[in-house]
Each structure stands twice: as C-alpha cells, then as structure tokens.
C-alpha cells in the first residue's frame, strides 16, 4: 500500500499537535508496511525522512498537469475561495458575471503559472491564498507521481482542497483526516464560514472520513450532514521513541500544577484560573503554570490579577521540544480543561512522564483514558477538588501516575495506523 499524504507541518518545526500526529502516523504506517510520500507547503530540510519521503511544495512549479492555464483551472475550479455573492442578478447577468470572474482567475493565475510559489507554511493573514495555491501545487504533484501511490490522505481543512485536486486529476480515492472542526475552534454561533465550507466540501468529496474521536465523529455526522457509514474513528496515539524521562532539579519545594496548550477559548484557560484560585484558598504550598500562547493570554493575565493570585501563577509563553518535557518533569499535576477537544495528546505525554492528569469530559482523550481524572470543563469546584486531592493525598497521586503510565504505554501509533491501513484498503478498488 502506498499513500500520497498532504500535511501542513512536520517536526521539528511545528506550531501545534497536527505536525506531531503526522509524524506518528507515517512512522506507524511504515511499521505496518505502508509507504508514504508526505507533501508539505514549506519544508526546512531537517525533517526526519527515515519513515517517509517529504516533498516541499515550495520547490514545485504548477506546470505539469495541463496544456494550458484554462484547462487546469477548469479541472480544479472548486479552488476559488471567497467569491462575492451578487444578489438579484438575472440568470443572464449571473452567467456573464461568472464568466468574467473565470477570466479574471485565468489572468491572475497566469502570472504564477509555470513558476514556483514560496509558501510560508504558517497560519498568517494570507492563509486562504496559501490554501488555494497549495491545492494547485498538490494537483501538480499528484499528477507527476500518480503511478507511485494508491490512495490520497489529507490532514485537516488546510489540505482538503489539495486532496480534492489530487483526486480529480488522478482518479485515486481520497481519505480526509479530521483533527478538529470549526465547532472546536469557536462557539457554535461564531464559526468561520469559509473554513466550514472547505471542511464540508472535503468531507463530501472524500471516499472515507477519519476522525480522531467519537466526539468528533458525531460532530461530522450531525453538523456537516455526512453519511455515518462513511465516517470512521481512529483514536490518536503518542510516539515515545527516543524520549528519556528527565531528572529535573526543582528550585522550590512547593508543588506545581500545569496547563500546557494554546491559550484560546477552546482550551478553557479561564476555568483553570478559577480552579487555581479556589485551591489557593485551601492550601498555599502550590504554584500554577500556564504554558503556551494564544489570543486569550492577556485576558488570562488580567483575570489572574483580578483574583489576586499572580504571586502563585506563572505564564511561560510557548514551549517546544525539550522544554515541554522539562515542564512535565517539574509538574505534580497536569490539567486539560478543554471546552471542546477533538482528542488532546498533551495528557498522554504528561501521563507518560508520570504526572497524574485531569481532563475534561468534553475531550476525545476521555474516550480512551481510564486513569485520568475527568470533569466537566465548567465545573471549577470539581476541578479544584481533584487538584487538591492529587496534591495532598500521595497514595492517590502515586496510583494515578502508575496506572496512567501503563495505560498510555499501550496507546501506540502502530496500533492506530493498523486501523488506518484497513481504511485505505476499504477504498482501494
């Protein structure tokens, strides 16, 4: 089995959990006898290619799929993003406007046709433009390597259009992997409609939709209207190879409770702060750490100040690589109070380091972790009670740490990707 895989990032240069998951997947697939070609917008050259072959989309010119710009854009006409709707136009007027827009696309695209596009690979202001161009380059790559893969696999909405282009230009089956949805990134009444449209288009065009949890599977079925038989859950895992448990000398005797993740609404940081304030009313021998960055960071700093706990509350900023492992090694309790979490790998990493963990019931990880403490994200009283118990009852903390370590050691990517391989086999004729 051979797979053409579209991703957006890959270690060691990552902004979140998606790149880490992609690395675990290609390693697990290799162990199951599946070869992968991994395409990303901007490769740095220091990615580990032991288990996969990486293609840098920034090195590929869009000039090999069609005889002309018009032919190419006709094949991948779905790529156009953000068109302006014209109300009250007659059928004749509407047809004229559509044709003018098509000609404009040909004119605009012809400037870069046959040339390379330098992707940032980031999540900046021109993200939608990069998503569209990545689809064009993705189609080029798929056509060029069509004899070297059996199935196409696209990760998250950023790559769905690239996956669709690859399918339309090669006829190969498409599997899309839903790591998060618009409903996880914002409230139900405040989603990005452009992203939602791309997500739904990807799900409709795909031959199979893989979700990282049953929680996400239910969202895909109920919010996007996708046929249930088409949606398969494959829970995430963690790759612990090459990691050693760190021995870190503490500078203070007090215990540490850690939140590690993006400081955004989805992750529930303000509930963590509220729970911290309640714990500090009962004991002072503890400090709280919020490790990460995000659009709610300043708001959370002000929140902690209003509650009068800044002397016991620390903001580290974004951590990566070995600094993450050191933070876990310094922690006595890890907490993930997410409002909506498709899966959530961080508690698995914390438990692997021997740290007792508290997670919200609104997370996919809650489906597979028996020995993590589970609370509703909004129940700050229960959250504070669990934190206090783990800090003050050594036997409870020791039991949770031991059983949790044994549990996460059994959640390996080789097992998860064995299920993924069966998904591929189900769509390859």
CSV table of C-alpha atoms in Angstrom, one decimal, residues 63-386:
chain,number,residue,atom,x,y,z
A,63,UNK,CA,3.2,23.5,-14.9
A,64,UNK,CA,2.8,19.8,-15.4
A,65,UNK,CA,-0.8,19.0,-15.2
A,66,UNK,CA,-2.4,20.6,-18.2
A,67,UNK,CA,-1.8,22.1,-21.6
A,68,UNK,CA,-3.0,25.5,-20.6
A,69,UNK,CA,-4.0,27.6,-17.6
A,70,UNK,CA,-7.6,27.5,-18.7
A,71,UNK,CA,-7.6,23.6,-18.8
A,72,UNK,CA,-6.0,23.4,-15.3
A,73,UNK,CA,-8.4,25.9,-13.7
A,74,UNK,CA,-11.4,24.1,-15.3
A,75,UNK,CA,-10.3,20.9,-13.7
A,76,UNK,CA,-9.8,22.4,-10.3
A,77,UNK,CA,-12.5,25.2,-10.5
A,78,UNK,CA,-13.6,24.4,-6.9
A,79,UNK,CA,-10.4,26.1,-5.7
A,80,UNK,CA,-11.7,29.6,-5.9
A,81,UNK,CA,-12.2,30.9,-2.3
A,82,UNK,CA,-14.2,33.9,-1.0
A,83,UNK,CA,-16.2,34.9,-4.1
A,84,UNK,CA,-18.6,37.8,-3.7
A,85,UNK,CA,-22.2,36.8,-3.9
A,86,UNK,CA,-24.3,39.0,-6.3
A,87,UNK,CA,-28.0,39.3,-5.2
A,88,UNK,CA,-30.9,39.9,-7.5
A,89,UNK,CA,-29.0,39.1,-10.7
A,90,UNK,CA,-30.9,37.7,-13.6
A,91,UNK,CA,-29.8,34.3,-15.0
A,92,UNK,CA,-28.2,36.0,-18.0
A,93,UNK,CA,-26.4,38.6,-15.8
A,94,UNK,CA,-25.2,35.9,-13.4
A,95,UNK,CA,-23.7,33.9,-16.2
A,96,UNK,CA,-21.9,36.9,-17.5
A,97,UNK,CA,-20.5,37.7,-14.1
A,98,UNK,CA,-19.4,34.1,-13.6
A,99,UNK,CA,-17.6,34.1,-16.9
A,100,UNK,CA,-15.9,37.5,-16.1
A,101,UNK,CA,-14.7,36.0,-12.8
A,102,UNK,CA,-13.4,32.9,-14.5
A,103,UNK,CA,-11.4,35.1,-17.0
A,104,UNK,CA,-10.1,37.1,-14.1
A,105,UNK,CA,-8.9,33.9,-12.3
A,106,UNK,CA,-7.1,32.9,-15.5
A,107,UNK,CA,-5.5,36.3,-15.8
A,108,UNK,CA,-4.4,36.4,-12.1
A,109,UNK,CA,-3.2,32.8,-12.1
A,110,UNK,CA,-1.3,33.0,-15.3
A,111,UNK,CA,1.2,35.3,-13.6
A,112,UNK,CA,2.4,32.4,-11.5
A,113,UNK,CA,1.6,29.5,-13.8
A,114,UNK,CA,4.8,27.7,-14.6
A,115,UNK,CA,6.6,29.2,-11.6
A,116,UNK,CA,7.2,28.1,-8.0
A,117,UNK,CA,5.2,29.6,-5.2
A,118,UNK,CA,7.0,30.2,-1.9
A,119,UNK,CA,4.8,29.0,0.9
A,120,UNK,CA,5.2,30.3,4.4
A,121,UNK,CA,3.7,27.2,5.9
A,122,UNK,CA,2.4,29.4,8.7
A,123,UNK,CA,-1.1,30.4,9.8
A,124,UNK,CA,-0.9,34.1,8.8
A,125,UNK,CA,-3.2,36.7,7.2
A,126,UNK,CA,-2.8,35.2,3.7
A,127,UNK,CA,-3.7,31.7,4.8
A,128,UNK,CA,-6.7,31.3,2.4
A,129,UNK,CA,-4.5,32.3,-0.5
A,130,UNK,CA,-1.9,29.7,0.5
A,131,UNK,CA,-4.7,27.0,0.9
A,132,UNK,CA,-5.8,27.7,-2.7
A,133,UNK,CA,-2.3,27.7,-4.1
A,134,UNK,CA,-1.4,24.6,-2.2
A,135,UNK,CA,-4.3,22.9,-3.9
A,136,UNK,CA,-2.9,23.8,-7.3
A,137,UNK,CA,0.6,22.6,-6.4
A,138,UNK,CA,-1.0,19.5,-4.8
A,139,UNK,CA,-2.7,18.7,-8.1
A,140,UNK,CA,0.7,19.1,-9.9
A,141,UNK,CA,2.4,16.7,-7.5
A,142,UNK,CA,-0.4,14.1,-7.7
A,143,UNK,CA,-0.3,14.1,-11.5
A,144,UNK,CA,3.5,13.8,-11.5
A,145,UNK,CA,3.6,10.9,-9.1
A,146,UNK,CA,0.3,9.2,-9.9
A,147,UNK,CA,2.0,5.8,-10.5
A,148,UNK,CA,3.6,5.9,-7.1
A,149,UNK,CA,0.6,5.9,-4.8
A,150,UNK,CA,-2.7,4.1,-4.4
A,151,UNK,CA,-4.6,6.4,-2.1
A,152,UNK,CA,-4.6,10.1,-1.1
A,153,UNK,CA,-4.7,11.2,2.6
A,154,UNK,CA,-5.3,14.8,3.5
A,155,UNK,CA,-4.9,16.2,7.1
A,156,UNK,CA,-7.2,18.9,8.4
A,157,UNK,CA,-9.0,21.6,6.4
A,158,UNK,CA,-5.8,23.4,5.2
A,159,UNK,CA,-5.0,20.4,2.9
A,160,UNK,CA,-8.5,19.3,1.9
A,161,UNK,CA,-8.5,21.2,-1.4
A,162,UNK,CA,-5.1,19.8,-2.2
A,163,UNK,CA,-6.5,16.3,-1.6
A,164,UNK,CA,-9.6,17.0,-3.8
A,165,UNK,CA,-7.4,18.4,-6.6
A,166,UNK,CA,-5.2,15.2,-6.4
A,167,UNK,CA,-8.3,13.0,-6.6
A,168,UNK,CA,-9.8,14.9,-9.5
A,169,UNK,CA,-6.6,14.9,-11.5
A,170,UNK,CA,-5.7,11.2,-10.8
A,171,UNK,CA,-8.9,9.4,-10.1
A,172,UNK,CA,-7.3,7.9,-6.9
A,173,UNK,CA,-9.5,7.5,-3.8
A,174,UNK,CA,-9.3,10.2,-1.1
A,175,UNK,CA,-9.3,9.8,2.7
A,176,UNK,CA,-9.5,13.0,4.8
A,177,UNK,CA,-8.5,13.1,8.4
A,178,UNK,CA,-10.4,15.4,10.7
A,179,UNK,CA,-8.2,16.5,13.6
A,180,UNK,CA,-10.5,19.4,14.6
A,181,UNK,CA,-13.6,21.1,13.2
A,182,UNK,CA,-14.9,24.7,13.1
A,183,UNK,CA,-17.0,23.9,16.1
A,184,UNK,CA,-13.9,23.1,18.1
A,185,UNK,CA,-12.2,26.4,17.3
A,186,UNK,CA,-15.0,28.7,18.2
A,187,UNK,CA,-18.5,28.7,19.6
A,188,UNK,CA,-21.3,27.2,17.6
A,189,UNK,CA,-22.7,30.6,16.6
A,190,UNK,CA,-19.4,32.1,15.8
A,191,UNK,CA,-17.6,29.8,13.3
A,192,UNK,CA,-15.6,30.9,10.2
A,193,UNK,CA,-18.0,30.1,7.4
A,194,UNK,CA,-15.2,30.0,4.8
A,195,UNK,CA,-13.4,27.2,6.8
A,196,UNK,CA,-16.7,25.4,7.4
A,197,UNK,CA,-17.3,25.4,3.6
A,198,UNK,CA,-13.9,23.9,2.9
A,199,UNK,CA,-14.3,21.3,5.6
A,200,UNK,CA,-17.7,20.2,4.3
A,201,UNK,CA,-16.5,20.1,0.7
A,202,UNK,CA,-13.6,17.9,1.8
A,203,UNK,CA,-15.9,15.6,3.7
A,204,UNK,CA,-18.4,15.3,0.8
A,205,UNK,CA,-15.6,14.6,-1.8
A,206,UNK,CA,-13.8,12.1,0.3
A,207,UNK,CA,-14.3,8.4,0.0
A,208,UNK,CA,-13.7,8.0,3.8
A,209,UNK,CA,-13.6,10.5,6.6
A,210,UNK,CA,-11.3,9.6,9.5
A,211,UNK,CA,-12.0,11.3,12.9
A,212,UNK,CA,-9.7,11.3,15.9
A,213,UNK,CA,-12.5,10.5,18.4
A,214,UNK,CA,-16.2,9.5,18.5
A,215,UNK,CA,-16.8,13.1,19.8
A,216,UNK,CA,-15.5,14.5,16.5
A,217,UNK,CA,-17.3,11.7,14.5
A,218,UNK,CA,-20.6,12.9,16.0
A,219,UNK,CA,-19.9,16.5,15.0
A,220,UNK,CA,-19.0,15.4,11.4
A,221,UNK,CA,-22.3,13.5,11.1
A,222,UNK,CA,-24.6,15.9,12.9
A,223,UNK,CA,-23.2,19.3,12.0
A,224,UNK,CA,-21.9,18.6,8.4
A,225,UNK,CA,-24.5,16.1,7.4
A,226,UNK,CA,-22.1,13.3,6.4
A,227,UNK,CA,-23.4,9.7,6.0
A,228,UNK,CA,-22.4,7.8,9.2
A,229,UNK,CA,-21.2,4.7,7.3
A,230,UNK,CA,-18.5,6.9,5.6
A,231,UNK,CA,-17.0,8.2,8.9
A,232,UNK,CA,-14.5,6.1,10.9
A,233,UNK,CA,-12.9,6.8,14.2
A,234,UNK,CA,-9.2,6.2,14.7
A,235,UNK,CA,-8.0,7.4,18.1
A,236,UNK,CA,-4.7,9.2,18.2
A,237,UNK,CA,-1.7,7.8,20.0
A,238,UNK,CA,1.7,9.1,21.1
A,239,UNK,CA,5.2,8.3,19.9
A,240,UNK,CA,7.6,8.0,22.8
A,241,UNK,CA,10.6,6.6,21.0
A,242,UNK,CA,13.8,8.5,21.7
A,243,UNK,CA,12.4,10.1,24.8
A,244,UNK,CA,14.0,9.7,28.1
A,245,UNK,CA,12.5,10.6,31.4
A,246,UNK,CA,14.2,13.8,32.6
A,247,UNK,CA,15.5,14.3,36.1
A,248,UNK,CA,15.0,18.0,36.8
A,249,UNK,CA,16.1,19.7,40.0
A,250,UNK,CA,13.5,21.9,41.5
A,251,UNK,CA,14.4,25.3,42.8
A,252,UNK,CA,11.4,25.4,45.2
A,253,UNK,CA,9.7,22.9,47.4
A,254,UNK,CA,6.2,23.8,46.5
A,255,UNK,CA,4.2,21.6,44.2
A,256,UNK,CA,3.3,22.6,40.6
A,257,UNK,CA,0.0,22.3,38.6
A,258,UNK,CA,0.4,22.8,34.9
A,259,UNK,CA,-1.8,23.8,32.0
A,260,UNK,CA,0.0,23.4,28.7
A,261,UNK,CA,-1.6,24.3,25.4
A,262,UNK,CA,-2.9,27.1,23.3
A,263,UNK,CA,-4.4,29.9,25.4
A,264,UNK,CA,-7.6,30.1,23.4
A,265,UNK,CA,-11.3,29.7,24.2
A,266,UNK,CA,-11.3,26.1,23.1
A,267,UNK,CA,-8.7,25.1,25.7
A,268,UNK,CA,-10.7,26.5,28.7
A,269,UNK,CA,-7.8,28.5,30.3
A,270,UNK,CA,-10.1,30.7,32.4
A,271,UNK,CA,-11.7,27.7,34.1
A,272,UNK,CA,-8.2,26.7,35.1
A,273,UNK,CA,-7.5,30.1,36.6
A,274,UNK,CA,-10.8,29.9,38.5
A,275,UNK,CA,-10.0,26.5,39.9
A,276,UNK,CA,-6.5,27.7,40.9
A,277,UNK,CA,-8.0,30.5,42.9
A,278,UNK,CA,-10.2,28.0,44.8
A,279,UNK,CA,-7.3,25.6,45.5
A,280,UNK,CA,-5.2,28.5,46.8
A,281,UNK,CA,-7.9,29.3,49.4
A,282,UNK,CA,-7.3,25.9,50.9
A,283,UNK,CA,-3.5,25.5,50.6
A,284,UNK,CA,-0.6,27.8,49.8
A,285,UNK,CA,2.1,25.2,49.1
A,286,UNK,CA,1.4,25.1,45.3
A,287,UNK,CA,2.1,27.2,42.2
A,288,UNK,CA,0.2,27.2,38.9
A,289,UNK,CA,1.8,27.4,35.5
A,290,UNK,CA,0.1,28.3,32.2
A,291,UNK,CA,2.5,27.2,29.4
A,292,UNK,CA,1.5,28.4,25.9
A,293,UNK,CA,0.4,31.3,23.9
A,294,UNK,CA,-2.7,32.5,22.2
A,295,UNK,CA,-5.3,35.2,21.7
A,296,UNK,CA,-6.6,35.0,25.3
A,297,UNK,CA,-3.2,35.3,27.0
A,298,UNK,CA,-3.5,39.0,28.0
A,299,UNK,CA,-7.1,38.4,29.2
A,300,UNK,CA,-5.9,35.5,31.3
A,301,UNK,CA,-3.1,37.5,32.9
A,302,UNK,CA,-5.7,40.2,33.9
A,303,UNK,CA,-8.1,37.5,35.2
A,304,UNK,CA,-5.4,36.1,37.5
A,305,UNK,CA,-4.6,39.6,38.7
A,306,UNK,CA,-8.2,40.4,39.5
A,307,UNK,CA,-8.3,37.2,41.6
A,308,UNK,CA,-5.2,38.2,43.4
A,309,UNK,CA,-3.2,35.0,42.6
A,310,UNK,CA,-0.4,36.4,40.4
A,311,UNK,CA,2.2,35.6,43.1
A,312,UNK,CA,1.3,31.9,42.6
A,313,UNK,CA,0.6,32.0,38.9
A,314,UNK,CA,3.2,31.9,36.1
A,315,UNK,CA,2.9,32.4,32.4
A,316,UNK,CA,5.8,30.8,30.4
A,317,UNK,CA,4.8,31.6,26.9
A,318,UNK,CA,5.0,29.0,24.1
A,319,UNK,CA,7.2,25.9,24.9
A,320,UNK,CA,8.5,23.4,22.4
A,321,UNK,CA,10.7,20.3,22.2
A,322,UNK,CA,12.7,19.5,25.3
A,323,UNK,CA,11.2,22.5,27.2
A,324,UNK,CA,7.8,20.7,27.1
A,325,UNK,CA,9.4,17.6,28.6
A,326,UNK,CA,11.1,19.6,31.3
A,327,UNK,CA,7.8,21.3,32.2
A,328,UNK,CA,6.1,17.9,32.6
A,329,UNK,CA,9.1,16.7,34.7
A,330,UNK,CA,8.6,19.7,37.0
A,331,UNK,CA,4.8,19.1,37.4
A,332,UNK,CA,2.9,17.3,40.1
A,333,UNK,CA,-0.5,17.6,38.3
A,334,UNK,CA,-1.4,18.3,34.6
A,335,UNK,CA,-4.8,19.6,33.6
A,336,UNK,CA,-6.5,19.9,30.3
A,337,UNK,CA,-9.9,21.7,30.9
A,338,UNK,CA,-10.9,22.0,27.2
A,339,UNK,CA,-14.3,23.3,26.3
A,340,UNK,CA,-14.0,21.2,23.1
A,341,UNK,CA,-11.1,18.9,22.3
A,342,UNK,CA,-11.2,16.5,19.3
A,343,UNK,CA,-8.6,14.4,21.1
A,344,UNK,CA,-5.8,16.1,23.1
A,345,UNK,CA,-2.3,14.4,23.1
A,346,UNK,CA,-0.9,16.5,25.9
A,347,UNK,CA,-2.4,14.5,28.8
A,348,UNK,CA,-0.9,11.3,27.2
A,349,UNK,CA,2.5,13.0,27.2
A,350,UNK,CA,2.1,14.1,30.8
A,351,UNK,CA,1.0,10.7,32.0
A,352,UNK,CA,4.0,9.1,30.1
A,353,UNK,CA,6.2,11.4,32.3
A,354,UNK,CA,4.4,10.0,35.4
A,355,UNK,CA,2.2,13.1,36.0
A,356,UNK,CA,-1.3,12.5,37.3
A,357,UNK,CA,-3.7,14.2,34.9
A,358,UNK,CA,-7.2,15.8,35.0
A,359,UNK,CA,-9.0,16.2,31.7
A,360,UNK,CA,-12.4,17.5,30.6
A,361,UNK,CA,-15.2,15.0,29.7
A,362,UNK,CA,-15.5,17.2,26.5
A,363,UNK,CA,-12.3,15.7,25.0
A,364,UNK,CA,-11.7,12.8,22.8
A,365,UNK,CA,-8.9,11.6,25.1
A,366,UNK,CA,-11.6,10.9,27.7
A,367,UNK,CA,-12.8,8.0,25.5
A,368,UNK,CA,-9.5,6.1,25.8
A,369,UNK,CA,-8.0,7.2,29.2
A,370,UNK,CA,-9.4,5.4,32.2
A,371,UNK,CA,-6.9,6.6,34.7
A,372,UNK,CA,-7.1,10.3,34.1
A,373,UNK,CA,-9.5,12.2,36.4
A,374,UNK,CA,-12.4,13.5,34.3
A,375,UNK,CA,-14.5,16.6,35.0
A,376,UNK,CA,-16.9,18.9,33.0
A,377,UNK,CA,-14.9,21.9,31.8
A,378,UNK,CA,-17.3,24.3,33.5
A,379,UNK,CA,-17.3,22.6,36.9
A,380,UNK,CA,-14.5,24.5,38.6
A,381,UNK,CA,-15.4,23.2,42.0
A,382,UNK,CA,-14.9,19.6,40.9
A,383,UNK,CA,-11.7,20.7,39.1
A,384,UNK,CA,-10.4,22.3,42.3
A,385,UNK,CA,-11.3,19.3,44.4
A,386,UNK,CA,-9.4,16.9,42.1
